[in-house]
Structure formats: C-alpha cells, structure tokens
XYZ file of C-alpha atoms in Angstrom:
394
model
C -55.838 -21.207 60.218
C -56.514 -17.730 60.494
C -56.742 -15.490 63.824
C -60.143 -15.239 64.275
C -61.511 -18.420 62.728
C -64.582 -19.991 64.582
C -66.042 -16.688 66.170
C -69.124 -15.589 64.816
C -70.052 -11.798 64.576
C -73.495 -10.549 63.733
C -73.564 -7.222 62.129
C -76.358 -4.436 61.526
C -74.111 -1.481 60.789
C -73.807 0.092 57.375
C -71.924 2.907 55.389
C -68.493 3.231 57.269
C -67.567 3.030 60.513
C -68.976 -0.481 61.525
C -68.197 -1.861 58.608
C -65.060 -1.308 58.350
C -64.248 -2.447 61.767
C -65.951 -5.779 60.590
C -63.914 -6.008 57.529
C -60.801 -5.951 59.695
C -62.670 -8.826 61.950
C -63.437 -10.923 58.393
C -60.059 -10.578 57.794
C -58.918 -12.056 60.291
C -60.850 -15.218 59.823
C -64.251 -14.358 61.745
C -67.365 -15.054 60.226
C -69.130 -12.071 59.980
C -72.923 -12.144 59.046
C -74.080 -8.561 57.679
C -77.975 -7.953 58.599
C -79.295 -6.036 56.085
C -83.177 -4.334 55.417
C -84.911 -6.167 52.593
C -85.328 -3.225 50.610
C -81.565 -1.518 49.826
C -79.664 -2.622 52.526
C -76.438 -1.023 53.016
C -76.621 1.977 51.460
C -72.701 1.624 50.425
C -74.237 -1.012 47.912
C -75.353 1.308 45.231
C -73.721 4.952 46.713
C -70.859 5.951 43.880
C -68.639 5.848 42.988
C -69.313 2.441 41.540
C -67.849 -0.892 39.168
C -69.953 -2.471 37.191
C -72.711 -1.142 38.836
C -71.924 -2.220 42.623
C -70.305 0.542 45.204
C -67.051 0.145 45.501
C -67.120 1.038 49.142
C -69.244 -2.018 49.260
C -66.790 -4.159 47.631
C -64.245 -2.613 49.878
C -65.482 -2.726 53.168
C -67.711 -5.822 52.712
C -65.068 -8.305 51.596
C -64.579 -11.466 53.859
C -68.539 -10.944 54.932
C -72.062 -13.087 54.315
C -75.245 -11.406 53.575
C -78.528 -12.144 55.312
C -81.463 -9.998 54.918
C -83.695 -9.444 57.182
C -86.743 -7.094 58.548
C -86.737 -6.783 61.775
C -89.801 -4.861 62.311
C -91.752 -7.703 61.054
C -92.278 -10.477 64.271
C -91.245 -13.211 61.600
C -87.542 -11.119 61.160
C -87.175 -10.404 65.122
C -87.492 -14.374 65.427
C -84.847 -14.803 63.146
C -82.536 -12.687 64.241
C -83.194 -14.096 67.996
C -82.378 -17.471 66.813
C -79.409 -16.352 64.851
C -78.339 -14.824 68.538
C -78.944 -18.215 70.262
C -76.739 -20.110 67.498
C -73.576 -19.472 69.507
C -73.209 -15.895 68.229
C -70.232 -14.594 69.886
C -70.311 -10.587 69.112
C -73.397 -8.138 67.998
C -72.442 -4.692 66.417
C -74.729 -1.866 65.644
C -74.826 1.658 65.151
C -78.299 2.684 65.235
C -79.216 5.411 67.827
C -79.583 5.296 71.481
C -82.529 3.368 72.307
C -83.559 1.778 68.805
C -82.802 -1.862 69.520
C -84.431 -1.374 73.120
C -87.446 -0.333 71.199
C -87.360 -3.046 68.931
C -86.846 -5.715 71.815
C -83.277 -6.572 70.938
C -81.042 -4.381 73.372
C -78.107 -5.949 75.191
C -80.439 -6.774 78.928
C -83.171 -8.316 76.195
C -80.393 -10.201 74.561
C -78.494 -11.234 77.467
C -81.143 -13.453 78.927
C -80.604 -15.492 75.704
C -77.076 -15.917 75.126
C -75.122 -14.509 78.561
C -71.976 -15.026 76.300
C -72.732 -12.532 73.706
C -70.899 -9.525 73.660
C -72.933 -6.715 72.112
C -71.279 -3.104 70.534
C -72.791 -0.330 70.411
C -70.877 2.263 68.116
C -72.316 5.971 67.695
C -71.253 9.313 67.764
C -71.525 10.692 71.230
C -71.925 7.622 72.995
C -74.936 6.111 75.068
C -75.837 8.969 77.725
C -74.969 12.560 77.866
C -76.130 15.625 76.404
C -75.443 14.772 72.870
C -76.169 11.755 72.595
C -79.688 11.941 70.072
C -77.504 14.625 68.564
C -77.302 13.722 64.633
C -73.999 14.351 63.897
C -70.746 12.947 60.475
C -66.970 12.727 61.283
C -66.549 16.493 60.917
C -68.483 16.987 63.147
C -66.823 14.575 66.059
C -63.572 15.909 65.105
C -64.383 19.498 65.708
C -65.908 18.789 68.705
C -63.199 16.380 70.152
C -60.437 19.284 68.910
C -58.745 17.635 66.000
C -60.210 20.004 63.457
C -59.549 23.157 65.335
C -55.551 22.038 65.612
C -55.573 21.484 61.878
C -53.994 23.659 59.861
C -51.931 26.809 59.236
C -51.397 29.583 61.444
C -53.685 32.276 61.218
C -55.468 30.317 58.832
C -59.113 28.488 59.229
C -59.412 24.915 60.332
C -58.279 22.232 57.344
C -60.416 19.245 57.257
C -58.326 16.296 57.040
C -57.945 13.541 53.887
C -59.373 10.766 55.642
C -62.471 10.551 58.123
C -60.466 9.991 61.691
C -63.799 9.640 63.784
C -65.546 7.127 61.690
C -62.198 4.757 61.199
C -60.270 5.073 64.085
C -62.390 6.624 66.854
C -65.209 4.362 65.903
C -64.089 1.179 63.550
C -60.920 0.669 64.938
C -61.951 1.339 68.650
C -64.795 -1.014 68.217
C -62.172 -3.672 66.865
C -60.151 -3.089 70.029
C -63.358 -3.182 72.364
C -64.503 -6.540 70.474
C -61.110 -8.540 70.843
C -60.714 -7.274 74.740
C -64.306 -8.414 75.818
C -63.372 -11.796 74.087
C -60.155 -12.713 75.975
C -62.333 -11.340 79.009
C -65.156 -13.952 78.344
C -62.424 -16.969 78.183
C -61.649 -15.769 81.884
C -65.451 -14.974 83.052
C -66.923 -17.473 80.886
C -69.639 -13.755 80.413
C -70.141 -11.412 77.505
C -70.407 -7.691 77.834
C -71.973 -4.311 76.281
C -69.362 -2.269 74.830
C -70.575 1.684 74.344
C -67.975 3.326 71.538
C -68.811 6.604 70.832
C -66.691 8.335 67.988
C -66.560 11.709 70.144
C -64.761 9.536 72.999
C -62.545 8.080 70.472
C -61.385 11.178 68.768
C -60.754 13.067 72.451
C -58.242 10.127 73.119
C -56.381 10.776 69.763
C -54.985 14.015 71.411
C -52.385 13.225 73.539
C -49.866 15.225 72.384
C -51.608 18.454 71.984
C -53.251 17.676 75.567
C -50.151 17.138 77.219
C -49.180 21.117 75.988
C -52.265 22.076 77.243
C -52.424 20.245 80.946
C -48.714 21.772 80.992
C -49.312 25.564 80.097
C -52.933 25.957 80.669
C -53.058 27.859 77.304
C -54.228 25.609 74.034
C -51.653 24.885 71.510
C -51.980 27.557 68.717
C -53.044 25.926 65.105
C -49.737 25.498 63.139
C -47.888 26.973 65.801
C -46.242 23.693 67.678
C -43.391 21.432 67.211
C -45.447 18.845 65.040
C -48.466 21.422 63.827
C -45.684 23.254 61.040
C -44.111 25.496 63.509
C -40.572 24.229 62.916
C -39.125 24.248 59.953
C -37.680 20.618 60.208
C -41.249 19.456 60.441
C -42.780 20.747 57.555
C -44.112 20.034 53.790
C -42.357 22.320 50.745
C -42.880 22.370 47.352
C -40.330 21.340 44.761
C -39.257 22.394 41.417
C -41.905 20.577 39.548
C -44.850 21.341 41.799
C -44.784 18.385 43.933
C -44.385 17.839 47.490
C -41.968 16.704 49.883
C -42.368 15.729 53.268
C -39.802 17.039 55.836
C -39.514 15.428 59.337
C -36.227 15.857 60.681
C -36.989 16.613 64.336
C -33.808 14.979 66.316
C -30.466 16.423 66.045
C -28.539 13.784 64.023
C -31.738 13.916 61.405
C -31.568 17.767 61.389
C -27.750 17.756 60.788
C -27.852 15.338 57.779
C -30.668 17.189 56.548
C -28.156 20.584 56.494
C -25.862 18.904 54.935
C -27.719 17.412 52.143
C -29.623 20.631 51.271
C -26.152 22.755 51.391
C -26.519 24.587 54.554
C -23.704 22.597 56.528
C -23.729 25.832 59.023
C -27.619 24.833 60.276
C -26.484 21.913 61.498
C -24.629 23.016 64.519
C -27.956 24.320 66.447
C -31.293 22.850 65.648
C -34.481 24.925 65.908
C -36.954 24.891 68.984
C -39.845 25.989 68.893
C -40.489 30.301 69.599
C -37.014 30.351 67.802
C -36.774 33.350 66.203
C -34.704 31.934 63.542
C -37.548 29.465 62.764
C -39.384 31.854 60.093
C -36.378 32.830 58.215
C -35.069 28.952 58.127
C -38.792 27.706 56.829
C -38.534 30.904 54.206
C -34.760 29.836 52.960
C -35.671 26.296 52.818
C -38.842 26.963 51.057
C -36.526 28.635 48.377
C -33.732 25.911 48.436
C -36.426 22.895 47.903
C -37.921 24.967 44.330
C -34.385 24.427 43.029
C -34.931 20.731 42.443
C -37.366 18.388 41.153
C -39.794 16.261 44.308
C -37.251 12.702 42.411
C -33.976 14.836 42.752
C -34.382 15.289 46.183
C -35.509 12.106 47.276
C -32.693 10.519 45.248
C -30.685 13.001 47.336
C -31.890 12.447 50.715
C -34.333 9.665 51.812
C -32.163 6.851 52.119
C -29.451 8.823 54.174
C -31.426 9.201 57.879
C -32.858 12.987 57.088
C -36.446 11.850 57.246
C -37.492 13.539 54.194
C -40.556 11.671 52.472
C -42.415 12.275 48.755
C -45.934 13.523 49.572
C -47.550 10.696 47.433
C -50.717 11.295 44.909
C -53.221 8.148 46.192
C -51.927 7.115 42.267
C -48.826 6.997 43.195
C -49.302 5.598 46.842
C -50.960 2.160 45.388
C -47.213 1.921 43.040
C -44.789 2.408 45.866
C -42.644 -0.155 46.189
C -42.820 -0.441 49.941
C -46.519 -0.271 49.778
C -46.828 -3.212 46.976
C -43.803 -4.937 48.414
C -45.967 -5.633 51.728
C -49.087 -6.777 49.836
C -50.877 -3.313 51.080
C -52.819 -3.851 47.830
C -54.200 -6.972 46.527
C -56.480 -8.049 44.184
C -60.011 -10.230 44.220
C -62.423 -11.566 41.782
C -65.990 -10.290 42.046
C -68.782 -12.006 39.861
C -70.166 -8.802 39.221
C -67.454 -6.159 39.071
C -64.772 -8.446 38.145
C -61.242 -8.004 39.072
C -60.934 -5.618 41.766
C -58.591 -3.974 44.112
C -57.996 -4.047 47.905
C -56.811 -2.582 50.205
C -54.782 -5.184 51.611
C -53.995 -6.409 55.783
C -51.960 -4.093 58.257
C -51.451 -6.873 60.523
C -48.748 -9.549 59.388
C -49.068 -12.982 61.237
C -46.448 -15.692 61.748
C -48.600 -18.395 62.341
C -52.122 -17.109 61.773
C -52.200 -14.646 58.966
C -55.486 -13.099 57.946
C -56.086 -12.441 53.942
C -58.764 -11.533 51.701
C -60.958 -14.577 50.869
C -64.238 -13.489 49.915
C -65.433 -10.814 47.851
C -67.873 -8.973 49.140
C -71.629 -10.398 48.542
C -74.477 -9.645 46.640
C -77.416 -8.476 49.161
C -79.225 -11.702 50.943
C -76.733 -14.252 49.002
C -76.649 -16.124 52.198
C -79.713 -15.706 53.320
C -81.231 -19.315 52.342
C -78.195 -20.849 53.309
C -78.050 -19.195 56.918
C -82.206 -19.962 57.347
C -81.517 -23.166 56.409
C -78.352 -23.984 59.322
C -81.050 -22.263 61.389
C -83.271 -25.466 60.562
C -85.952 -23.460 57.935
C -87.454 -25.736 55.357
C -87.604 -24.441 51.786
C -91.533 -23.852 51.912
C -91.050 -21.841 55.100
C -88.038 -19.778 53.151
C -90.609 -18.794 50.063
C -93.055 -17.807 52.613
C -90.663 -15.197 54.684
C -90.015 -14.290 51.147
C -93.412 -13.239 50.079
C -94.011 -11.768 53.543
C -90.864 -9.646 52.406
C -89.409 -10.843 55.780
C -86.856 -11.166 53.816
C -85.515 -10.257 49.711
C-alpha cells in the first residue's frame, strides 16, 4: 500500500512547477489525472531535449500520472471536467492566471457548490491579489524579487543565477505539496475542503531565514559573499584542486575546523577558528586556495572526507547519478517507456517503513486514458467518437 493510495488529484498545470509537485503526489500512490488541451497539451511533451522523440521532462515529471484530454472552452469539455469534479475528486491544481478558471466557470466558489470536499490549489507567481499579481513573470524573476538572486554570489561581483530553478520547485511544487497534504488531514477533522493560494514569490521570501535574521538584527542587508555561509569564511568555501576540479569545504564548528588544519598541514590554524570581519579571513582563503592546487579533487577526498572535516567533491551531474551514496539509496532508478524505452529517474526522497512510494508508471502518451476515464464517468463508445470529432477531446 502506498501513502497516498485512494486520493484522487485532478491536474491542469503544465511545464514545471505543478507538475512536479504532482509527480511527488503520484509517487506516493495518488492517482493523479493530468488535464491536458486537445491540441499539444503539456508543452514539456515535445520541448527538448528529447528520447525517442518524447520530452524527457515529460517522462520525468509525468511518471506515476494518467492522461485525459480535454477542451474546456467547449460546453461538452466543461461538463466533463464538472463530472470528473463530482466523482469524489479530492484535490484540483492549476496554475493558470488570476481569474482564468473564474472566467471559465470553474473557480473554487463555482466548484465548491459541487463537491464541498474538494480542495482546490492555486499555484502562480505572485499569488492571488496584490500588485503583481497579472505580472508575467519565470523563476528568475521570483528569486530576484524575493532576494535569493541578489545574495548569490561573490563579493563585488554581479548576482549568480543558481543551478536549479528554486521558485518553480520549492517555492511553488514543493509548497503546493505541503499545502495539499495539510488541507487533507484538515478535511478528516472538518469533514470541508479548502482553496489553497501558493504563489512562488511567497515561497521564495520564506526560503530566507538566515539572511533575514542578519538583517532584522543589524538593520543593514547581508553583503553578497560577504557572510558566514555566502563565502566569507574561509572554512565555508569551494577551491579548486590540482586537476581542475572542485572541492567543497564546510568546516564551520570548531572540532570540524581543527581536523580540517590538521589534515591540510596547518596544525597551527586549528587553535582559533575564523569569524566572520576576521582580518585573518582573506589571507587564510588565499593560503588555502594555494594548499588545495597541490593535490588532485580524489587525493583530498581520500585524505579528508571520512575523518569529520566536512570537505565534499563538487560533483559533475555525471558523476552525481554514480555516487555511491546517491545509487546506494535508489536516488536513481530506472522505468520502461513504450516509446522511449528504458529510461532514467530520478528516484523518491522520502523512504517509508510501512508505506513506501515508488515509480510505477511511466509517464503517458497524451489522452491514453481518456476513453478509459469517460467511460468510469458512464460515456458510451458512440458518445466517446462524437466528443472526438467535436475535438472535445484528441
């Protein structure tokens, strides 16, 4: 039995954010049904990079998910999608603008009246209401507003945008996941549903604690690279190694720091650990700098990862996916696609006793379950063909 097994999630998001959030759901055993337009659906389909001809952000964040196409402009589509609300579905998730599903009749008050249980998600950038919220906007963009860009990177250099998209992940996927699960053990005390507003913006703000805390505390911003955990120590730091590689240097309590010294050959650091505004700081990052060229990125980790100095390789994603502590908790798995074959996954963060999740399903080809779905939904064949030359449906 998996986690999630017997709740039913209707999706209409696309690309990444959604999407991945309802991966994570699949995963853990809900079925999720992804609404798609007739014509392309999600656009992560056919965007490259691609195997065998099918996205492989599709096949990625897709997995674990049924298809149903749908057009909901059409008054034959809308009734579908009603009655696919009424068949005990237990979560909605979109990311259209503010206002589109009021427009098209399908908003949480219009939904509500229908199934008081549901609990609908709304995930955008800025949220609901406010100022920005018709404001078109990517992750970049919610990161520079909600001041994770402008605290990346080096001092006195420009902002560095980051390897992954933060906003679209974990200020919106993840935060939608969270929203999704809490509203559910709500609704087994209330025996109600809920709308749940995520906006990325919101979700990015709250990933600043740290740097917030400095700032609530000295009134002044936290310069970029400048801070205890931004590169301004040198025990916190990345450095380049003999063969042009990259090692990843974390050493910021005392005990870490002194086995650190005494690994690299400076025995005499040990005695008084640098603090940030330590004047000693530059000259410290500058010798170590030197000291880490002397060696190859293997020498030193054979040297000092496994003896408490919290000194990491800085992994190539090549590399990442042949770790042993990476493969050695099924972080990547493998799945058979009819149409791209054996693929890769990305595999489950969250390790069950009792109820694991796993990847089950690969993800589908565009409206493979639409017949079956109509047909739970009591649609006789003729009526099927008819939606289907109406292009109600693909």
């Amino acid at each position: 039995m998996r986690p999630l097994e017997g709740i039913k999630i209707l999706d209409l998001t696309r690309l990444l954010p959604g999407p991945y959030g309802t991966m994570l759901l699949g995963d853990l055993g809900a079925e999720v049904i992804k609404i798609e337009e007739p014509e392309q659906g999600d656009y992560a389909r056919w965007n490259p990079p691609q195997i065998n001809g099918v996205g492989s952000r599709h096949l990625l964040l897709n997995r674990n998910k049924k298809s149903i196409t749908l057009n909901l402009k059409k008054p034959a589509g809308k009734e579908i999608f009603l009655k696919l609300v009424q068949d005990n579905a237990d979560v909605l998730i979109e990311q259209f603008r503010p206002g589109v599903m009021d427009r098209l009749g399908l908003g949480y008050k219009d939904l509500e009246k229908i199934n008081p249980r549901l609990i609908y998600c709304s995930l955008t950038g800025f949220g609901q209401n406010g100022p920005y919220q018709n404001v078109a906007g990517h992750d970049i963009n919610y990161i520079a507003i909600g001041g994770i860009l402008g605290n990346t990177g080096e001092k006195d250099g420009p902002p560095v945008i980051p390897g992954i998209q933060i906003a679209d992940l974990v200020g919106g996927g993840l935060y939608a996941v969270i929203g999704i699960l809490t509203a559910l053990v709500a609704r087994e005390k209330t025996g109600q549903g809920q709308y749940i507003d995520i906006s990325m913006l919101d979700g990015v703000v709250s990933l600043i604690p740290d740097a917030a805390a400095l700032y609530f505390a000295e009134g002044q911003p936290p310069g970029r690279g400048e801070r205890r955990l931004t590169g301004g120590l040198p025990q916190y730091q990345v450095y380049r190694t003999k063969d042009g590689k990259y090692l990843a240097v974390g050493a910021l309590e005392e005990k870490f720091w002194a086995n650190l010294c005494h690994g690299i050959g400076k025995p005499e650091w040990a005695e008084k650990i640098p603090r940030e505004n330590d004047p000693r700081c530059a000259e410290i990052k500058k010798e170590m700098a030197e000291i880490f060229l002397t060696k190859t990125r293997q020498e030193w980790i054979d040297l000092l990862m496994f003896r408490d100095t919290c000194v990491a390789p800085v992994l190539t994603l090549e590399e990442t996916f042949q770790d042993p502590q990476v493969l050695y908790r099924n972080m990547l798995v493998e799945i058979d696609h009819p149409r791209a074959g054996k693929i890769k996954q990305i595999g489950l963060p969250l390790k069950f006793s009792a109820t694991p999740g796993e990847v089950y399903n690969p993800a589908p080809e565009i409206g493979e379950h639409t017949e079956e779905i109509l047909k739970k939904l009591g649609y006789p064949e003729e009526k099927v063909k008819e939606l289907r030359k109406e292009r109600v449906i693909r």
